[in-house]
Coordinates of C-alpha atoms and ligand atoms in Angstrom, one line a residue:
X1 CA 17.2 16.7 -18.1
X2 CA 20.9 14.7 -18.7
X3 CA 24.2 15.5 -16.8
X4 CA 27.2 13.5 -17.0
X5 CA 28.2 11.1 -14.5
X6 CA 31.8 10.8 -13.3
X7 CA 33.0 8.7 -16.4
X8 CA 31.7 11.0 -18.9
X9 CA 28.8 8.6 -19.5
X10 CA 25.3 10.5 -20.1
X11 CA 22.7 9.6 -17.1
X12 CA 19.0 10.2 -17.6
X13 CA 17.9 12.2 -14.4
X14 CA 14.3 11.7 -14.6
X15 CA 13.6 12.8 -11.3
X16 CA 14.2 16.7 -11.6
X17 CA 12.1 17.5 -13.9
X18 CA 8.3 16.5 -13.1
X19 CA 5.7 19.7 -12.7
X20 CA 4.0 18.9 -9.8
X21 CA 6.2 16.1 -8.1
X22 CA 8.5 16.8 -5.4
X23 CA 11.2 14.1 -4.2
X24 CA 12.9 14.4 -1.5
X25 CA 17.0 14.4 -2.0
X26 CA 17.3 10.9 -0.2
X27 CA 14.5 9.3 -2.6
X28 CA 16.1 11.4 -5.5
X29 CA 19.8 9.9 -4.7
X30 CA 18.8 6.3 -4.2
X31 CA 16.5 6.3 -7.9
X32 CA 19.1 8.2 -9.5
X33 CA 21.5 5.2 -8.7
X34 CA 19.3 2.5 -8.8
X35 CA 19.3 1.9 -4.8
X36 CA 16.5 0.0 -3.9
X37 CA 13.2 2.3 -3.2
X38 CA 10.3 1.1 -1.0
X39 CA 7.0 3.2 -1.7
X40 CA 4.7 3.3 1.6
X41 CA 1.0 4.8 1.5
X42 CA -0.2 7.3 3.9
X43 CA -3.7 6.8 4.1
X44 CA -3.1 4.1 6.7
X45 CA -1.7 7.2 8.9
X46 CA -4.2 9.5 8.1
X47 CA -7.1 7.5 8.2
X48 CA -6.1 4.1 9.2
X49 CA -4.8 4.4 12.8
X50 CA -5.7 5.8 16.1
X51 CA -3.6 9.6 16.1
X52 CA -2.2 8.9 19.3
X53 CA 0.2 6.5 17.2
X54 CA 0.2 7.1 13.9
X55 CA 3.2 9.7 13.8
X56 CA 5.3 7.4 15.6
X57 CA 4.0 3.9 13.4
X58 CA 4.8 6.3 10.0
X59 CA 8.5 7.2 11.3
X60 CA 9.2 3.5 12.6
X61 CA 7.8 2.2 9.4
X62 CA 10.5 4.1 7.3
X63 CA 13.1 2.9 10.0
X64 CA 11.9 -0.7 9.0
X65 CA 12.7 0.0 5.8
X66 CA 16.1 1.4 6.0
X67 CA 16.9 -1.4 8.3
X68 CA 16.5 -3.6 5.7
X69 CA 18.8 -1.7 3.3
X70 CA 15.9 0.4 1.1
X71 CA 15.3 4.0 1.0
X72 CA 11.8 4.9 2.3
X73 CA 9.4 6.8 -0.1
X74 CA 6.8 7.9 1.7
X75 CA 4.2 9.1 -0.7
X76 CA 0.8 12.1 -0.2
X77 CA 0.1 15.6 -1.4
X78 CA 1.1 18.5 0.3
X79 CA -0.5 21.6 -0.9
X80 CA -1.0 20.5 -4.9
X81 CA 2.4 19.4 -5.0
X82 CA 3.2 15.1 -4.8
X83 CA 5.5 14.5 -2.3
X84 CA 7.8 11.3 -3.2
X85 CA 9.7 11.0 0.2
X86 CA 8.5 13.0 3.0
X87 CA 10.5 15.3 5.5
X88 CA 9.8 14.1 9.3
X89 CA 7.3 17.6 9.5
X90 CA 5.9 16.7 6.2
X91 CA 5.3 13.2 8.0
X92 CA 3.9 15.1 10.7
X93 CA 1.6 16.6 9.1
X94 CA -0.1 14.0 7.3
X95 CA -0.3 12.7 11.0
X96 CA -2.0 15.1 11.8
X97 CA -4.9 14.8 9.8
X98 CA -5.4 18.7 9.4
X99 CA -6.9 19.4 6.6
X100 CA -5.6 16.0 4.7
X101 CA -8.3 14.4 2.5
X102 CA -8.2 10.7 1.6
X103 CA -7.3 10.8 -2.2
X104 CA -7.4 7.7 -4.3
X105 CA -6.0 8.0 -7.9
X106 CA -8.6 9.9 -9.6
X107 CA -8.1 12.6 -6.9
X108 CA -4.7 13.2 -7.3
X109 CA -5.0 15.2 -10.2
X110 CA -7.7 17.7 -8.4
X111 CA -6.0 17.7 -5.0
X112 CA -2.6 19.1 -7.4
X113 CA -4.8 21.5 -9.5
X114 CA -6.5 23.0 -6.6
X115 CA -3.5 22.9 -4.1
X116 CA -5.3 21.0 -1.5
X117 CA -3.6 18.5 0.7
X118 CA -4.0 14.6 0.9
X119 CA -2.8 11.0 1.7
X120 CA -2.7 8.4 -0.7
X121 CA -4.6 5.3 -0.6
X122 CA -2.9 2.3 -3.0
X123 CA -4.7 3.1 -5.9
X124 CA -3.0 6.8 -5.9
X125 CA 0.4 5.0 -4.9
X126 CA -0.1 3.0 -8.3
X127 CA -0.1 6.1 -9.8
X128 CA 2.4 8.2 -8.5
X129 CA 5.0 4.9 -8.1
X130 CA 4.4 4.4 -11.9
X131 CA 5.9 7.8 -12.6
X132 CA 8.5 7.7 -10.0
X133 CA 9.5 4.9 -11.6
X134 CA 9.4 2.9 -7.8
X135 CA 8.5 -0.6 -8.1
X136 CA 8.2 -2.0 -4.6
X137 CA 5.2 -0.5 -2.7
X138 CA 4.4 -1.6 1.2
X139 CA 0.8 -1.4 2.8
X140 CA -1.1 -2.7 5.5
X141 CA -4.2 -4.7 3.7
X142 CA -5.5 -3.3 0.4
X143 CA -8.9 -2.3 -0.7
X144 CA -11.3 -4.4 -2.8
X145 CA -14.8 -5.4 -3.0
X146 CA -16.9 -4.4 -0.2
X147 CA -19.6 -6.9 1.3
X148 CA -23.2 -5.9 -0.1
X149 CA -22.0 -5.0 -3.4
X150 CA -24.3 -6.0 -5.3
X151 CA -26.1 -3.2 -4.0
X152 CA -23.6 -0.5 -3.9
X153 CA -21.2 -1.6 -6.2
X154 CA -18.6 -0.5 -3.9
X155 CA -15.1 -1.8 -5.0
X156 CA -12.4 -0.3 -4.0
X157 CA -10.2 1.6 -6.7
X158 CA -7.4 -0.3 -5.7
X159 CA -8.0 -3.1 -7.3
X160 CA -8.3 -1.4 -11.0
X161 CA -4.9 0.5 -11.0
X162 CA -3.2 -3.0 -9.6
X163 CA -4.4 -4.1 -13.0
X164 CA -2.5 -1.6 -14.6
X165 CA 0.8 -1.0 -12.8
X166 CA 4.0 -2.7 -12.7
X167 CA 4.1 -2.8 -9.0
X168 CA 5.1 -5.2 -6.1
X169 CA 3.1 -5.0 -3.4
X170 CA 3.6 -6.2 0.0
X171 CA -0.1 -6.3 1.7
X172 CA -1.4 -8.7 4.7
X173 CA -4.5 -10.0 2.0
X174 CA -6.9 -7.9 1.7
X175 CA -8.8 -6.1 5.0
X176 CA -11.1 -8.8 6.5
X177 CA -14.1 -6.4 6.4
X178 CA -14.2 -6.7 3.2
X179 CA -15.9 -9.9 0.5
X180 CA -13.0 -11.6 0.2
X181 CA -14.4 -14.5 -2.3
X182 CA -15.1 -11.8 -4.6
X183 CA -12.2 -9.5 -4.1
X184 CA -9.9 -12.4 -5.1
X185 CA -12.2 -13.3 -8.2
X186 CA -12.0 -9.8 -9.0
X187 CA -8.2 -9.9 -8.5
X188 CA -7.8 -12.9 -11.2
X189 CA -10.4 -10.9 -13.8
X190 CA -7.9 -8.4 -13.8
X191 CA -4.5 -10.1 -14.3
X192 CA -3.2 -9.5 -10.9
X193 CA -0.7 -12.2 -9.8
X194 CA -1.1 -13.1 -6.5
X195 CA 1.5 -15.1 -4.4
X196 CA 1.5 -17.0 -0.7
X197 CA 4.8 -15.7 0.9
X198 CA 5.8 -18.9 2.9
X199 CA 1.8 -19.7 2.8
X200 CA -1.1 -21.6 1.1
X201 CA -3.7 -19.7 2.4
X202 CA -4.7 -16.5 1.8
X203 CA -4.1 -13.6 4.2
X204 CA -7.3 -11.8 5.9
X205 CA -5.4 -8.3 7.3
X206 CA -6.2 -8.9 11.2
X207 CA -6.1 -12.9 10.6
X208 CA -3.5 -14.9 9.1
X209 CA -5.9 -17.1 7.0
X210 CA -9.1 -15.3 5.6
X211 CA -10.1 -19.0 4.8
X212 CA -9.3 -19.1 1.5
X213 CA -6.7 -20.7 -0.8
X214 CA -4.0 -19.1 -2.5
X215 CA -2.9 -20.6 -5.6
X216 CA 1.2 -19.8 -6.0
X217 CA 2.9 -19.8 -2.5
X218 CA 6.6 -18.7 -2.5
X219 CA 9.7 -19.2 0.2
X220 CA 12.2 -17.0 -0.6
X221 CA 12.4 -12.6 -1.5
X222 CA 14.8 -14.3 -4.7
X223 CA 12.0 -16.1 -6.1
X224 CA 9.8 -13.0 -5.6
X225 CA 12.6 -10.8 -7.4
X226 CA 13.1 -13.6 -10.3
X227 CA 8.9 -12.8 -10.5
X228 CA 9.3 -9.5 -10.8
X229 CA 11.8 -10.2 -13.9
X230 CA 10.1 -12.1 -15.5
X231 CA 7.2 -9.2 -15.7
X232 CA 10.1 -7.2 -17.1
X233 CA 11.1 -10.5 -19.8
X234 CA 7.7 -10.5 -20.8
X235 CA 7.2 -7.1 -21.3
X236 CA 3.4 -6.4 -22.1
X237 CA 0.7 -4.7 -20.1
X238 CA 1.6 -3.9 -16.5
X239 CA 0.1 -6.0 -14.0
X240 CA 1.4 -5.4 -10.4
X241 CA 2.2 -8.8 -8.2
X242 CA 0.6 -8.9 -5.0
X243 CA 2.7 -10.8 -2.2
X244 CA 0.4 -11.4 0.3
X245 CA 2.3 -11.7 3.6
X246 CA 0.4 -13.0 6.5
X247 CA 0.6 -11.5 10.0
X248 CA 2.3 -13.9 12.3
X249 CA -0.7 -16.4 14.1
X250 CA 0.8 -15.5 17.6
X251 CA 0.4 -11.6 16.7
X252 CA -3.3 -12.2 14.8
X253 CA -6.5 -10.7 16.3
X254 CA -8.8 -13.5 17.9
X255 CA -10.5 -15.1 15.5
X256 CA -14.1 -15.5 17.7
X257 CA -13.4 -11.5 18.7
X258 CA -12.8 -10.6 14.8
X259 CA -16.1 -12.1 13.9
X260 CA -18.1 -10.7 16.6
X261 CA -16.9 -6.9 16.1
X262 CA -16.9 -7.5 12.2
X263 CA -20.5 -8.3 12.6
X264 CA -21.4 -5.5 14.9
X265 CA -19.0 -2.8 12.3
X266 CA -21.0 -3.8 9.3
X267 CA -24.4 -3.7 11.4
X268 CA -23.5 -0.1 12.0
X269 CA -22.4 0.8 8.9
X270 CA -25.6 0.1 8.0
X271 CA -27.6 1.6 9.9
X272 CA -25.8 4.7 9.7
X273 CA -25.7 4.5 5.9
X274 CA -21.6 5.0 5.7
X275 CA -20.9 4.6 2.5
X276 CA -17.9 5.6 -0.3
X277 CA -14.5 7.0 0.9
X278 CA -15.5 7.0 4.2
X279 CA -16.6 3.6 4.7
X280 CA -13.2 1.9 5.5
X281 CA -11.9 4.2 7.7
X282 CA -15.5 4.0 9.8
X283 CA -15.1 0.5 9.7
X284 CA -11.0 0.0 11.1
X285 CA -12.3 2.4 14.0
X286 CA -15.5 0.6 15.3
X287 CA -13.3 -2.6 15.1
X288 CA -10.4 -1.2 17.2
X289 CA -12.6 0.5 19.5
X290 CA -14.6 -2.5 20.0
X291 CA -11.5 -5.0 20.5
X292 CA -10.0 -2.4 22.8
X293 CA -7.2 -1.4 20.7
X294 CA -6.5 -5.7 19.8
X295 CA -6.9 -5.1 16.3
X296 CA -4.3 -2.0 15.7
X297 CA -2.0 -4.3 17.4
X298 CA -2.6 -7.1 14.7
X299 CA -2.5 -3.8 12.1
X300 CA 0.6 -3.3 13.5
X301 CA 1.9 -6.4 13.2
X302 CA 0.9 -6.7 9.2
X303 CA 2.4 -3.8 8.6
X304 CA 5.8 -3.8 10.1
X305 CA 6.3 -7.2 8.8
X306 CA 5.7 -6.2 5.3
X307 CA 7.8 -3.2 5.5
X308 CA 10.6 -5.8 6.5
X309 CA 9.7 -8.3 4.1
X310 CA 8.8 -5.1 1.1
X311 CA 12.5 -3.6 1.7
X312 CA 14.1 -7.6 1.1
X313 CA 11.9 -7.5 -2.0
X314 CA 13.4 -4.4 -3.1
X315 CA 17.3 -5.3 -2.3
X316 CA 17.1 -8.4 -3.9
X317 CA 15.5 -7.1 -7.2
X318 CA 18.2 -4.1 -7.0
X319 CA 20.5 -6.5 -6.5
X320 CA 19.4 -8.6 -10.0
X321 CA 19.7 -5.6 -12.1
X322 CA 23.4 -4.6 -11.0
Ligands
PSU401 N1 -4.0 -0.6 4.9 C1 -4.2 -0.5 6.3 N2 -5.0 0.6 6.7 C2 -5.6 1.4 5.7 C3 -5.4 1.2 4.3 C4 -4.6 0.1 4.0 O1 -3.6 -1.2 7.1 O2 -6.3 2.4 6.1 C5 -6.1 2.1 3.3 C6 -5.3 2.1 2.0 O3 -4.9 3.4 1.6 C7 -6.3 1.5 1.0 C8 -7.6 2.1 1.5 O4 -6.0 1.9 -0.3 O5 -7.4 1.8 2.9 C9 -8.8 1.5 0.8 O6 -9.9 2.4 0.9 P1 -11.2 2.2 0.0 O7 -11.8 0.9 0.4 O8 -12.0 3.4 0.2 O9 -10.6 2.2 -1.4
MN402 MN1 -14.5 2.4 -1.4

């Protein structure tokens, strides 16, 4: 659809008419006039946190974001239909976890078909973010190869549509319960850049060094916006950039505790055979259960400072285009 601006110029609105997406008249506004847009996931609400918090971690999460200047797109499907920007009941009930499925990318599609109701993990954020045309996207850690995978071949989804969207994302590493080795091997086989913010080592979710090496650290949300231009000078394939933002040390989950639990999650996982879309969820709960709430704190920590540091992101790289 076109309307005229003010000036009698013609302005694309691309955001009116989409079957099957909804925006919300805040997120509509801000893309309509180039405002910066942060895109958040809600399967950390759904299925990543305790529910005696999650409602108020999902509305404090958008206030993070309009703190720091961006409009808050809070992204899952409510009754077939994609929500782009949720209202606070909409928000509500995604916290509520009634009757929201988990749906990574390639459930989109059926969850809109057959009207059912879902969060979003990052893979179906690449997805729906691509469309929206949103490209700054703020999670907690992502998804990626999970240990014992050369038995299950269990890799998250995540890590496929991050080779194929042109998409910022804001993540602590990658969750700690995961192989990390691999997940970042996998990461480079598929193009994804990978940066350091203000670090050489690479993230691990609860821990802010999984013990690994990052190669490209960066200082500054400028040098992560000039990044994000130069994706757009040399065109090609989108590939998404993955600032990997460690929680603060003081805020990280003991090391000696994160090991122990780990071991005992992935013991029990095992025994009890969890596998697929359930097997990260089954895993953050026996590790905050068995820290006594330590590692939701840490969670916490991750994710409100990359909703800070993913809304500076998106100012700056508003800022660039004006
Ligand atoms: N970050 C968190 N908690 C979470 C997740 C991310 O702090 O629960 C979710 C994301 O939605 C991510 C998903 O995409 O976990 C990965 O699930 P799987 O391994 O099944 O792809
Ligand atoms: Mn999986």
């Amino acid at each position: 659809m076109w309307t005229r601006d003010k000036d009698g110029e013609h302005m694309e609105d691309r955001h009116t008419d989409q079957p099957g997406i909804g925006y919300s008249p805040e997120v509509r506004d801000a893309l309509a006039h180039g405002a910066p847009v942060v895109a958040l996931e809600s399967t950390i609400i759904s299925h990543g946190l305790p529910r005696s918090i999650n409602l108020d971690v999902a509305r404090e999460l958008e206030a993070i974001v309009r703190d720091g200047g961006a409009c808050p797109a809070t992204i899952a499907v409510l009754d077939g239909v994609v929500h782009v920007g949720l209202a606070d009941h909409e928000l509500e009930r995604v916290a509520s976890g009634q009757g929201i499925r988990k749906l990574g990318a390639r459930d989109l599609v059926l969850a809109m078909a057959t009207g059912e109701s879902g969060a979003t993990t990052v893979s179906a954020v690449c997805m729906v973010a691509a469309r929206a045309k949103i490209r700054v996207f703020v999670t907690g850690g992502l998804g990626g190869v999970h240990r014992g995978w050369q038995e299950s071949l269990d890799e998250s989804a995540d890590l496929v549509m991050l080779s194929r969207t042109r998409l910022t994302v804001v993540a602590a590493g990658v969750k700690s319960i995961l192989d990390v080795p691999a997940t970042l091997q996998r990461l480079e086989t598929l193009n994804v850049s990978v940066i350091g913010y203000r670090t050489g080592r690479f993230p691990g979710f609860y821990l802010a060094d999984s013990g690994l090496p990052v190669e490209w650290s960066l200082d500054s949300v400028a040098q992560i916006a000039a990044v994000m231009r130069s994706q757009d000078a040399l065109g090609a394939q989108g590939q998404a950039l993955l600032v990997a933002n460690p929680v603060p040390v003081e805020r990280q989950l003991d090391p000696a505790l994160h090991d122990q639990v780990l071991r005992e999650a992935l013991s029990a996982a095992a025994d009890r055979q969890i596998g697929g879309q359930a097997l990260t969820p089954f895993l953050l709960d026996f590790i905050a259960r068995g820290t006594g709430g330590a590692s939701v704190d840490a969670n916490l920590a991750a994710v409100r400072g990359n909703a800070a540091l993913g809304a500076a992101v998106a100012v700056a790289y508003a800022g660039d285009a004006a």
